[in-house]
mmCIF file of C-alpha atoms in Angstrom:
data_model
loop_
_atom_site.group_PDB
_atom_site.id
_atom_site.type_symbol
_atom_site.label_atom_id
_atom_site.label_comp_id
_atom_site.label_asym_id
_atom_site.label_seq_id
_atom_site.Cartn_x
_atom_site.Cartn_y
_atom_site.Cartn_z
ATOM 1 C CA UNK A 1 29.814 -16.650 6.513
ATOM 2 C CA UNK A 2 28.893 -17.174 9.891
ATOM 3 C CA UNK A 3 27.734 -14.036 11.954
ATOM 4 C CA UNK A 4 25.797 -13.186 15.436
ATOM 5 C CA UNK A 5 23.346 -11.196 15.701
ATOM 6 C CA UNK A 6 21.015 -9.896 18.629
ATOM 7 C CA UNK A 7 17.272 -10.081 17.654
ATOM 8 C CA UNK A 8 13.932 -9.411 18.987
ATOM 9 C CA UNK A 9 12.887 -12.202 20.382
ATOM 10 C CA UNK A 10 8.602 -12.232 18.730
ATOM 11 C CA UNK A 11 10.880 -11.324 15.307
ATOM 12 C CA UNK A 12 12.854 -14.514 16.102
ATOM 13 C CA UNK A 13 9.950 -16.780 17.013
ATOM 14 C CA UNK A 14 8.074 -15.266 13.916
ATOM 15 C CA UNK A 15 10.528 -15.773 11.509
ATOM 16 C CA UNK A 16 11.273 -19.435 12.749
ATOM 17 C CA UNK A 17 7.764 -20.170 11.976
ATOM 18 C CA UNK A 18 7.742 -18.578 8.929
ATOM 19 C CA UNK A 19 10.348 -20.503 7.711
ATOM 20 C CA UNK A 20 9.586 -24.012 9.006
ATOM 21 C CA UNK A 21 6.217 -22.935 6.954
ATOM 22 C CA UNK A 22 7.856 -22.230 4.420
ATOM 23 C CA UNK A 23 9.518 -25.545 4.405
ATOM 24 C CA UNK A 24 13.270 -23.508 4.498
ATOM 25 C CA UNK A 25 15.769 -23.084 7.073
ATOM 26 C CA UNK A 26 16.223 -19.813 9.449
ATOM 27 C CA UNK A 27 19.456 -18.770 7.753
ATOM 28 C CA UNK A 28 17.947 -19.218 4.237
ATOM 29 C CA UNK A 29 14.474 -17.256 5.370
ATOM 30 C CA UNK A 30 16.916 -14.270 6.535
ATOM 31 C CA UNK A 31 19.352 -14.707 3.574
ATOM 32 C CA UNK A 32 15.894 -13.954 1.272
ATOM 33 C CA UNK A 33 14.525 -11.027 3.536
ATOM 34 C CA UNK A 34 17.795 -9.637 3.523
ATOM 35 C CA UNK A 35 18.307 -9.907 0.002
ATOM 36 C CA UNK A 36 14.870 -8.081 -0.750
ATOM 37 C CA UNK A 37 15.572 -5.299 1.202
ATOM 38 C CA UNK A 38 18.369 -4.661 -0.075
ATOM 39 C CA UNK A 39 17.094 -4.710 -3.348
ATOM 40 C CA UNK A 40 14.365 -2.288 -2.281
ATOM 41 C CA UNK A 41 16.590 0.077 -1.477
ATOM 42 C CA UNK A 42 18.658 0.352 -4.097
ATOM 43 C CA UNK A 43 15.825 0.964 -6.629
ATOM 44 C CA UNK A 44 14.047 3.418 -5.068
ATOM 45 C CA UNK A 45 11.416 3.981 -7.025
ATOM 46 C CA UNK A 46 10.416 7.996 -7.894
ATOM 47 C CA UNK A 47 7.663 9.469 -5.757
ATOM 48 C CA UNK A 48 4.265 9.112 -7.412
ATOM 49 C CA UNK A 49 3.159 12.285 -8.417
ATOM 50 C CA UNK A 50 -0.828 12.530 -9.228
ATOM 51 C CA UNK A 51 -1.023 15.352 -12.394
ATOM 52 C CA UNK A 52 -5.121 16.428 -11.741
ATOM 53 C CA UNK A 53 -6.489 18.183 -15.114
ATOM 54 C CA UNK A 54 -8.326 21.268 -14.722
ATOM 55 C CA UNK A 55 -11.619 21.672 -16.674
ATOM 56 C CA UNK A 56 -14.024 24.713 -17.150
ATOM 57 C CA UNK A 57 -17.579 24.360 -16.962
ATOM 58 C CA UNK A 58 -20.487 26.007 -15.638
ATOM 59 C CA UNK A 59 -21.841 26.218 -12.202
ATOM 60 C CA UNK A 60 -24.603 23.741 -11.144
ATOM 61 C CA UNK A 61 -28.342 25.108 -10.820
ATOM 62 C CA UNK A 62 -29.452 26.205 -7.988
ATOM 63 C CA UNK A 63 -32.512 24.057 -6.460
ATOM 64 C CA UNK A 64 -34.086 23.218 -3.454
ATOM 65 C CA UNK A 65 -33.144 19.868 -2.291
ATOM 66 C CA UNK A 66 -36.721 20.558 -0.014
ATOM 67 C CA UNK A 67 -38.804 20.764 -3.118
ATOM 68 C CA UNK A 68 -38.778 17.296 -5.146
ATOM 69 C CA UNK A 69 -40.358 18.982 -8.424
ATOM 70 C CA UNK A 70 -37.702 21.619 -8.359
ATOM 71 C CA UNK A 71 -34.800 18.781 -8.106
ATOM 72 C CA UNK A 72 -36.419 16.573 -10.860
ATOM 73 C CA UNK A 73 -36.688 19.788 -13.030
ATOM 74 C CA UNK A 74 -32.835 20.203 -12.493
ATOM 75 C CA UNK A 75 -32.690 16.395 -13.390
ATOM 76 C CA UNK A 76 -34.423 16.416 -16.224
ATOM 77 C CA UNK A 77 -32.934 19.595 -17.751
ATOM 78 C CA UNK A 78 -35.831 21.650 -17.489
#
């Protein structure tokens, strides 16, 4: 089917590249970009939802970072 469209001329002169790179025509390089959007859209994949686990522990001891002894002592499990 033959159509007409208006397009941005960079997208034009981008996709022209891409195809001759490509080694395919203009109407096949659209035909393929068309086809994976489409695609895209109708599988719309579920938003990713990140499920964080809660753990209980005890606080960290309290040492001055100033004093090295006190920090290896914290290190060390002293």
């Amino acid at each position: 089917m033959k159509t007409t469209l208006d397009l941005n001329d960079q997208i034009l002169r981008r996709a022209r590249t891409r195809a001759a790179h490509e080694g395919i025509s203009l109407a096949r390089f659209v035909e393929d970009a068309l086809r994976t959007k489409l695609r895209d859209d109708s599988r719309k994949r579920p938003a990713f939802k990140l499920d964080l686990k809660t753990v209980t522990g005890h606080a960290p001891p309290n040492a001055d970072i100033s004093d090295r002894k006190a920090l290896y002592d914290v290190l060390d499990g002293a």
